[in-house]
mmCIF file of C-alpha atoms in Angstrom:
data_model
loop_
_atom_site.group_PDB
_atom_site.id
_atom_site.type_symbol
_atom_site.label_atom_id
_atom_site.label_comp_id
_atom_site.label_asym_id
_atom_site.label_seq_id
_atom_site.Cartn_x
_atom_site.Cartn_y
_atom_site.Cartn_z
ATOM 1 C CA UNK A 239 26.829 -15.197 95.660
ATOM 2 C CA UNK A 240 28.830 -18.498 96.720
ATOM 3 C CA UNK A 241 28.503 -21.396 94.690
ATOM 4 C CA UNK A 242 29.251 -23.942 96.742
ATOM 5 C CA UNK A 243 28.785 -27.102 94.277
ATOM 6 C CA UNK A 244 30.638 -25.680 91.942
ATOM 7 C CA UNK A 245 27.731 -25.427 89.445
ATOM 8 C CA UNK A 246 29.426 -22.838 87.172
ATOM 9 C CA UNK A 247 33.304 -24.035 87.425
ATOM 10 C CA UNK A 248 33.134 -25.812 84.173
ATOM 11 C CA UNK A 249 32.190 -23.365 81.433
ATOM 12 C CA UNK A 250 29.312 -25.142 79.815
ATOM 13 C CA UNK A 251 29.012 -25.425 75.624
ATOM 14 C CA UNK A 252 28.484 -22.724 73.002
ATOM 15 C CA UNK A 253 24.646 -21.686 73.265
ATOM 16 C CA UNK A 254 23.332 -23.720 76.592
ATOM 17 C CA UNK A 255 23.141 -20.650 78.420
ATOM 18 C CA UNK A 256 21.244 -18.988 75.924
ATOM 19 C CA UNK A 257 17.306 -18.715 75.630
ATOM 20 C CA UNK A 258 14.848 -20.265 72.794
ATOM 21 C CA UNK A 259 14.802 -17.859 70.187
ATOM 22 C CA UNK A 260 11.303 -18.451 69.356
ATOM 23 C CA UNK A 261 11.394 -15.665 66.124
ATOM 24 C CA UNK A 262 13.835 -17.939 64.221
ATOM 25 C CA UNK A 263 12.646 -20.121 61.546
ATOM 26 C CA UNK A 264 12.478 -23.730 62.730
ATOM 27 C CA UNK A 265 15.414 -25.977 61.939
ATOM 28 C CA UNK A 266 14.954 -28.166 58.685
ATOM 29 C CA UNK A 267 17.221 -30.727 56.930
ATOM 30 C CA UNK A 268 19.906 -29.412 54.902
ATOM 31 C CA UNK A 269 19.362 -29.997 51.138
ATOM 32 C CA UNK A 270 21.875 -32.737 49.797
ATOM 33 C CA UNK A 271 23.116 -30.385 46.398
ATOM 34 C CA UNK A 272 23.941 -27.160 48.444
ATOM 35 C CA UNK A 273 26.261 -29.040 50.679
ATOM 36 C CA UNK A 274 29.826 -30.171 49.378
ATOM 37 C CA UNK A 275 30.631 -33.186 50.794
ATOM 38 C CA UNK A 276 33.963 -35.287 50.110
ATOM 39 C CA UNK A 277 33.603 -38.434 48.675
ATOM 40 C CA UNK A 278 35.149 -40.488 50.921
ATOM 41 C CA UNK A 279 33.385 -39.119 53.947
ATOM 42 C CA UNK A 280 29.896 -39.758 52.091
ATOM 43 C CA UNK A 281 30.913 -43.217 51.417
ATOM 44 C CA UNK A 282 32.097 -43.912 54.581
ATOM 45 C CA UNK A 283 28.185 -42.222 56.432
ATOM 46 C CA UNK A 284 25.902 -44.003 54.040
ATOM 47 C CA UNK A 285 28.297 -47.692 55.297
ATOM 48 C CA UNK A 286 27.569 -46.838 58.414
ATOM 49 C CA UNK A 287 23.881 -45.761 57.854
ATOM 50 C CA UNK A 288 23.139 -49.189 56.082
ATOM 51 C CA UNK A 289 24.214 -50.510 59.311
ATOM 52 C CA UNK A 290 21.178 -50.263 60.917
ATOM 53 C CA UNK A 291 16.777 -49.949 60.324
ATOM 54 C CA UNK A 292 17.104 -46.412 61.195
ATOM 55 C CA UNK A 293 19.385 -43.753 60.306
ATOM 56 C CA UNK A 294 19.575 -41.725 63.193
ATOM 57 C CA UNK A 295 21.473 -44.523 64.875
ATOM 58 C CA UNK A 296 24.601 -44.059 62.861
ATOM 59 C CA UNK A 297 24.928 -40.852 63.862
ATOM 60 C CA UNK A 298 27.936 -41.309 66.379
ATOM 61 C CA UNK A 299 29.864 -43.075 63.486
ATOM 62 C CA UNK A 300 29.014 -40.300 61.479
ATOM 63 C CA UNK A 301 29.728 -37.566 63.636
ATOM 64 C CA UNK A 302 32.872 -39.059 64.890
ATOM 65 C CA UNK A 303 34.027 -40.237 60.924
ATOM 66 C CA UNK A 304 33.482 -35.964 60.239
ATOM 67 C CA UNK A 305 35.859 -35.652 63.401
ATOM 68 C CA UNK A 306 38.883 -37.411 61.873
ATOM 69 C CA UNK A 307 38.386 -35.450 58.606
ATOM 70 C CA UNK A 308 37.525 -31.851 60.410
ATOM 71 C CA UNK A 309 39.840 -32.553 63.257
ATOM 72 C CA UNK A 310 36.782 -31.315 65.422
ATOM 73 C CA UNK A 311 32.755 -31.237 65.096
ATOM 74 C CA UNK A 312 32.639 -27.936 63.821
ATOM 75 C CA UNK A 313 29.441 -26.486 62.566
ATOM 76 C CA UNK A 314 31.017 -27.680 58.674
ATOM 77 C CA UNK A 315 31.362 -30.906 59.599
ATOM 78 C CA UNK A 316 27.580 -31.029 61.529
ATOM 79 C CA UNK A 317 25.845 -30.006 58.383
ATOM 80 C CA UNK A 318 27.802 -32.105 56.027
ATOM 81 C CA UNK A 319 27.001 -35.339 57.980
ATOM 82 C CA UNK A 320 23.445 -33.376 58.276
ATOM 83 C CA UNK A 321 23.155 -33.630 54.650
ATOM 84 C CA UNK A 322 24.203 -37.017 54.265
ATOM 85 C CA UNK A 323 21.840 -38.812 56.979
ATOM 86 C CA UNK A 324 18.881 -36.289 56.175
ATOM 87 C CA UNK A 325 18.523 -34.990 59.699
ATOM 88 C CA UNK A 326 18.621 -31.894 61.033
ATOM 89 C CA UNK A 327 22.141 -30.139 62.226
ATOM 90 C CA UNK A 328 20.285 -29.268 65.717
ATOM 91 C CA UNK A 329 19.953 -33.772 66.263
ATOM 92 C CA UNK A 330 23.457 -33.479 65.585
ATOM 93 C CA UNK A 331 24.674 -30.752 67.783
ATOM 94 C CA UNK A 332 22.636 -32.494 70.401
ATOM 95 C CA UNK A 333 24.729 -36.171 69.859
ATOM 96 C CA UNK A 334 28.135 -34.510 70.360
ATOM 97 C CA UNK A 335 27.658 -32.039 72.629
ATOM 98 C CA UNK A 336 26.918 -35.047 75.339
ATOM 99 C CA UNK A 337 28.984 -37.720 74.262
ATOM 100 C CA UNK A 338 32.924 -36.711 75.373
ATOM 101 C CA UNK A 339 34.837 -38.144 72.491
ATOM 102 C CA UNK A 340 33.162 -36.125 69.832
ATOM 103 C CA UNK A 341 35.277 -32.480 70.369
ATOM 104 C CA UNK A 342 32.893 -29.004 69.836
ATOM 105 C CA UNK A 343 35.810 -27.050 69.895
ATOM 106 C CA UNK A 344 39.232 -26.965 67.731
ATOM 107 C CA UNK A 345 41.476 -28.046 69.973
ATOM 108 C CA UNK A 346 43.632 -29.765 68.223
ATOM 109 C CA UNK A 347 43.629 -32.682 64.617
ATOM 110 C CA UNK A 348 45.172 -35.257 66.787
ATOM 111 C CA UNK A 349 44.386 -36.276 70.649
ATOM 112 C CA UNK A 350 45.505 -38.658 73.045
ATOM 113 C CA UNK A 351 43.519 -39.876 75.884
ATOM 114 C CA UNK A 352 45.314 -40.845 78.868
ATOM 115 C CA UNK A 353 42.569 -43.535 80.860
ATOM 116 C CA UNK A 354 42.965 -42.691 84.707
ATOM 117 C CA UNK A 355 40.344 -44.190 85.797
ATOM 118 C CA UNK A 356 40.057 -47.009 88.702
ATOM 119 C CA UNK A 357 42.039 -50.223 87.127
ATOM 120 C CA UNK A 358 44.921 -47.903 85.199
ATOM 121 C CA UNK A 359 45.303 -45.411 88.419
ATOM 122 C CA UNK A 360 45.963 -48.715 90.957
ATOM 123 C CA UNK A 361 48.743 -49.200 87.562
ATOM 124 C CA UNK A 362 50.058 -45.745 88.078
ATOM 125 C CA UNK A 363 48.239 -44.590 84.875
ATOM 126 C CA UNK A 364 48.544 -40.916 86.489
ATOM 127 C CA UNK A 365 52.048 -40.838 86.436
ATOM 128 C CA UNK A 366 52.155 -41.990 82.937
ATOM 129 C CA UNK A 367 50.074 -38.876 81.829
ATOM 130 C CA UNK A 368 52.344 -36.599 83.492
ATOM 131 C CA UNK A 369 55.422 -38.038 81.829
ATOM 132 C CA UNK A 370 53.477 -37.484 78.099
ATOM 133 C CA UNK A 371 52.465 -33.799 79.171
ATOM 134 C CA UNK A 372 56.139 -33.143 80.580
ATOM 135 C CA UNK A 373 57.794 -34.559 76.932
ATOM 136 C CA UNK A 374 54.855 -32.585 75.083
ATOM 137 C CA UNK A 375 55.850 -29.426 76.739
ATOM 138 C CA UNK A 376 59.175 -30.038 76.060
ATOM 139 C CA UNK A 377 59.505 -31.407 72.904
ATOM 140 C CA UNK A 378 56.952 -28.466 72.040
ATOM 141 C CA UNK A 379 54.185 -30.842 70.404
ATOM 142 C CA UNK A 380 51.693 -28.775 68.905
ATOM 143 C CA UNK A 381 47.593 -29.458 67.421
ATOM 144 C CA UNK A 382 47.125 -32.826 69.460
ATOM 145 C CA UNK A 383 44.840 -32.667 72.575
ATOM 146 C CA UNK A 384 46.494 -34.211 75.461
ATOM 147 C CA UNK A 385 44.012 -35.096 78.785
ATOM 148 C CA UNK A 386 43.227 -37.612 81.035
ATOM 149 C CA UNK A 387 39.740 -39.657 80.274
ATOM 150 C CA UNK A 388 37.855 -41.240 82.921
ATOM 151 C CA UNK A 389 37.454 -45.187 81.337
ATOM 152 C CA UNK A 390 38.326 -46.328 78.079
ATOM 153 C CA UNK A 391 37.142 -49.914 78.830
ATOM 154 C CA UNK A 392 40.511 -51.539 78.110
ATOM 155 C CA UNK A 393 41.387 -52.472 81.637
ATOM 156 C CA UNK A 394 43.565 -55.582 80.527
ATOM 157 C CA UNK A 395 45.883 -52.881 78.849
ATOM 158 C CA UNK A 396 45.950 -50.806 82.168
ATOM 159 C CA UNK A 397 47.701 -48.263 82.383
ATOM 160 C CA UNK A 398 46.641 -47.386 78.499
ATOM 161 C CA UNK A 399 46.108 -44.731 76.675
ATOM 162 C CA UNK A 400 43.626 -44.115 73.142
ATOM 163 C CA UNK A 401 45.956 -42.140 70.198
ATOM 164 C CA UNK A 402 43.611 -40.871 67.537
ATOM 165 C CA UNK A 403 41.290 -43.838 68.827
ATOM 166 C CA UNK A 404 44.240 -46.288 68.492
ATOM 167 C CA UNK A 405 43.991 -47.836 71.866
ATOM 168 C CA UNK A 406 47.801 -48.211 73.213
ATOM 169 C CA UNK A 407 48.906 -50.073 76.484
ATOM 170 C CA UNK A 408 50.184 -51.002 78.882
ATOM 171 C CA UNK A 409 52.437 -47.955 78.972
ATOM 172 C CA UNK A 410 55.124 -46.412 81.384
ATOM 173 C CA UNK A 411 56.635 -43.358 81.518
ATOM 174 C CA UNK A 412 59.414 -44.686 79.731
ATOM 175 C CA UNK A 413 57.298 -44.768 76.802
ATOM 176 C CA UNK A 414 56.375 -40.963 76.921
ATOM 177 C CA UNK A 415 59.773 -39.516 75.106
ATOM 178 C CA UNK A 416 58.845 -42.321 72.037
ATOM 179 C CA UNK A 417 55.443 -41.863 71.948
ATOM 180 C CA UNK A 418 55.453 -37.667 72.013
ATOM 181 C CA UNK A 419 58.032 -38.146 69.006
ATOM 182 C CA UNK A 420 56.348 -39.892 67.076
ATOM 183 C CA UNK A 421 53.307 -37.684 67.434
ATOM 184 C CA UNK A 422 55.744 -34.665 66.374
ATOM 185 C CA UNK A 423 56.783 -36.723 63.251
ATOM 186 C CA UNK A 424 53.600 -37.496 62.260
ATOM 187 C CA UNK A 425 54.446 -40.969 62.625
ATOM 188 C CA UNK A 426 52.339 -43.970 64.688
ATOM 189 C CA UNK A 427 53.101 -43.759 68.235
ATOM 190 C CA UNK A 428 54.562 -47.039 69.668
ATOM 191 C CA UNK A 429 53.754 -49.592 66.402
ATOM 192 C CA UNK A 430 53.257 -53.040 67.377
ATOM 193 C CA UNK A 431 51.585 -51.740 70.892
ATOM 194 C CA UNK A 432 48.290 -51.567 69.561
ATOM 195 C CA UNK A 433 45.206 -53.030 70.026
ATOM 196 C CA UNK A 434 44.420 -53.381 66.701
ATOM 197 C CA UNK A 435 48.043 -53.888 65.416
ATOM 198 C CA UNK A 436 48.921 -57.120 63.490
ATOM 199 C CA UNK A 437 50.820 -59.807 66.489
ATOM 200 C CA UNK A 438 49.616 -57.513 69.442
ATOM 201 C CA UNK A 439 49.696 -59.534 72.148
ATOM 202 C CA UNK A 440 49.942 -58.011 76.007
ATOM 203 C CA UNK A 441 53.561 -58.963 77.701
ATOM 204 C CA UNK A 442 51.910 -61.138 80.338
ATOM 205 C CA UNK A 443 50.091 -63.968 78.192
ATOM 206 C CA UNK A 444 51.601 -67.227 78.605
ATOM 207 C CA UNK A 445 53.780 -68.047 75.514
ATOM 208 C CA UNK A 446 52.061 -71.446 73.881
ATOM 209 C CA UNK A 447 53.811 -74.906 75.153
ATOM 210 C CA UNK A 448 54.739 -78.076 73.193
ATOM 211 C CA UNK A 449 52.441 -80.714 73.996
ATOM 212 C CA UNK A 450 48.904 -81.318 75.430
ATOM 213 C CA UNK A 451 48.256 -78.779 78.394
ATOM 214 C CA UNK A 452 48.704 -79.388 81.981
ATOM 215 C CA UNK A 453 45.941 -80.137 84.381
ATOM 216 C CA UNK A 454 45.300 -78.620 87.348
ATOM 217 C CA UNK A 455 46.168 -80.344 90.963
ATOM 218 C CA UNK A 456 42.851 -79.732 92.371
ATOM 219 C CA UNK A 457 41.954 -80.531 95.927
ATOM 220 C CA UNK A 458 38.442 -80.373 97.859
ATOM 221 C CA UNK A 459 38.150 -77.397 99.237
ATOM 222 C CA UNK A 460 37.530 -79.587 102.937
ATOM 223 C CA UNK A 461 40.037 -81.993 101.593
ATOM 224 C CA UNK A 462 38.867 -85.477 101.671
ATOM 225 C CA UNK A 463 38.243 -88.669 103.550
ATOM 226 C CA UNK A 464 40.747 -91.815 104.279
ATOM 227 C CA UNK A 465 38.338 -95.045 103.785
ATOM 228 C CA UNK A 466 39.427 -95.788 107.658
ATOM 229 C CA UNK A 467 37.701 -92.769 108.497
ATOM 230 C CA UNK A 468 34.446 -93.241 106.778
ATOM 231 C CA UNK A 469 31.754 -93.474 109.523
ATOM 232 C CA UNK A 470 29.763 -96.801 109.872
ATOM 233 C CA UNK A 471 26.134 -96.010 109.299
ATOM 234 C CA UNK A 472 24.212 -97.563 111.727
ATOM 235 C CA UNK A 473 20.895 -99.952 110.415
ATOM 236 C CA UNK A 474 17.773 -98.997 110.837
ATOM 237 C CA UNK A 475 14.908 -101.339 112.077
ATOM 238 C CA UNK A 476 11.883 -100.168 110.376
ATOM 239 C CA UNK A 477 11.998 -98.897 106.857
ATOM 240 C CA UNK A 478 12.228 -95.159 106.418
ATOM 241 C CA UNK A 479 8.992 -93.569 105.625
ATOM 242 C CA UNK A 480 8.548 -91.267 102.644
ATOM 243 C CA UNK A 481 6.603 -87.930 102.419
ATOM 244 C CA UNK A 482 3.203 -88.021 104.418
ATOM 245 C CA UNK A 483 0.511 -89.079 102.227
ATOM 246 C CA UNK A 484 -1.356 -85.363 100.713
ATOM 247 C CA UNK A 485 -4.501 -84.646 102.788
ATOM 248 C CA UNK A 486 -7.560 -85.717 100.825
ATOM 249 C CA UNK A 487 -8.417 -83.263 97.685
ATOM 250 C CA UNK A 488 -10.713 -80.068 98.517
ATOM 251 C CA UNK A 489 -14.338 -79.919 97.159
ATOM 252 C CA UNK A 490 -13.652 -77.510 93.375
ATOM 253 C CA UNK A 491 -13.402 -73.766 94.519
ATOM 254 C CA UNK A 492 -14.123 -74.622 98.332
ATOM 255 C CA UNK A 493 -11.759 -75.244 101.618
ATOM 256 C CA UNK A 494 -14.539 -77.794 102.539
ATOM 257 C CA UNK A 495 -13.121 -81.619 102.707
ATOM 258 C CA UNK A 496 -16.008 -83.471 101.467
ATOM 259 C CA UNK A 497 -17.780 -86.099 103.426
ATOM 260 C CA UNK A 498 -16.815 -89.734 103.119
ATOM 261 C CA UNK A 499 -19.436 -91.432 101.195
ATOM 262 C CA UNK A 500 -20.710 -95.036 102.131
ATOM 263 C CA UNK A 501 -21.056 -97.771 99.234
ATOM 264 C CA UNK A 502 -24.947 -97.752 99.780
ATOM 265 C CA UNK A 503 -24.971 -93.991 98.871
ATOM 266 C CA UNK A 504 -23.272 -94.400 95.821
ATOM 267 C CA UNK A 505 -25.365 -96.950 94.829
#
C-alpha cells in the first residue's frame, strides 16, 4: 500500500507502536533507597525542583541535567530523576520523548546542533553544517551527534550553532576545521564565541565612543513648511458652533420623550 504522506518514513520511538498491555501492574513511583543516585545529580534536581510550587515542572531541567551525566535519557537516567522528583518513570518517558533536545537513544555524550532554520539559512547556516560534517568525517570525530535543528532562538547569532547547549555564533565554514578539533580534543569549541562566555560580544556592535552620543538628523516624514508658505486662514463671521445640544433625556426604561409640563401643572 502507498503511503503517500509519508506517515511511516520517520521510524517513530521505542514502544509507540505497541498496544496497552493491560496485564501489567500499573506504573508506581520508584522508591528513593533502591535507586543509586550521584550526589551531584540529586543536588542539582531537588535546585531545580525548589524552583517552582510543583514538582512536575522541573522535570525538563531534570531530565535534561540526567542527559549531560548519561550522555542520553536512557531508561537509568529516567528512573533516577524518577526517584528524585517522586514521579513515575512513564511522566518521564512521556516529557522526553516529545521535546527534541532530550535524546532517547545513545547517540552520542556530546552533540552539536547546527540551527538552519529561516534567519541562519538567509546567513548560509546550511553551508556551515556541511563544512562541520565534512571536517567530522574527516578528522574521524567520534560519540558527538552532529544534525541540523530547526530554531534555536538565537537569531542575532545567525548562522549559530548550540555545542553541548553552549550556544556558538555567528559561524562560517572557516570555523568548522577549529571547532571539529576541539571537539576531538575534548577541548571547548571556539572559546570566547560563546553566548555565555566572559567579553562575548557579536562582531557587529558598535564599539563605545568618547563623549555624549550623537543625535539623530531627523526630518518629517512630509518635510516641513517655510513660514512664507503657511496659508492665511480666512475669518469667520459668526462664531463656530459646538456640538448640537443632546436631545432632551428619555422617560427611565422608555423611548417615550416626556411631555413638556406648564408652570400651572407643577404647581
Amino acid at each position: 500500500m502507498d503511503d503517500p504522506g509519508r506517515l511511516h518514513a520517520v521510524p517513530l520511538p521505542p514502544g509507540w507502536d505497541e498496544a496497552v498491555r493491560l496485564d501489567e501492574d500499573p506504573a508506581t513511583i520508584p522508591d528513593p533507597a533502591s535507586i543509586e543516585v550521584p550526589d551531584s545529580l540529586r543536588a542539582e534536581i531537588e535546585r531545580h525542583m525548589a524552583k517552582y510550587p510543583d514538582r512536575h515542572s522541573a522535570a525538563l531541567p531534570a531530565l535534561a541535567a540526567a542527559q549531560k551525566v548519561h550522555g542520553w535519557c536512557s531508561p537509568e537516567a529516567i528512573h533516577q530523576v524518577a526517584a528524585v522528583m517522586q514521579v513515575t518513570p512513564a511522566y518521564l518517558s512521556s516529557v522526553a520523548t516529545f521535546y527534541d533536545m532530550l535524546r532517547t537513544q545513545p547517540v552520542g555524550t556530546r552533540y552539536v546542533y547546527v540551527c538552519t532554520s529561516v534567519a541562519c539559512h538567509l546567513r548560509n547556516a546550511k553551508s556551515v553544517y556541511e563544512a562541520i560534517a565534512e571536517q567530522a568525517s574527516a578528522q574521524g570525530l567520534e560519540d558527538v551527534e552532529l544534525r541540523e535543528f530547526e530554531c534555536l532562538g538565537a537569531c542575532e547569532m545567525a548562522p549559530m550553532a548550540s555545542i553541548d547547549g553552549r550556544y556558538v555564533g555567528p559561524l562560517s565554514e572557516d570555523d568548522a576545521p577549529e571547532l571539529v578539533g576541539a571537539l576531538k580534543k575534548g577541548r571547548e569549541p571556539l572559546p570566547g564565541r560563546g553566548l555565555p562566555d566572559p567579553g562575548f560580544q557579536l562582531p557587529w556592535t558598535a564599539p563605545d565612543r568618547p563623549g555624549p552620543p550623537e543625535e539623530p538628523d531627523v526630518h518629517p516624514a512630509g518635510g516641513t513648511w517655510e513660514d512664507a508658505q503657511v496659508l492665511d486662514v480666512p475669518e469667520v463671521d459668526e462664531p463656530l458652533h459646538g456640538p448640537p445640544t443632546p436631545p432632551q433625556p428619555l422617560d427611565p426604561g422608555t423611548s417615550v420623550v416626556p411631555e413638556p409640563q406648564d408652570e400651572e401643572d407643577e404647581q
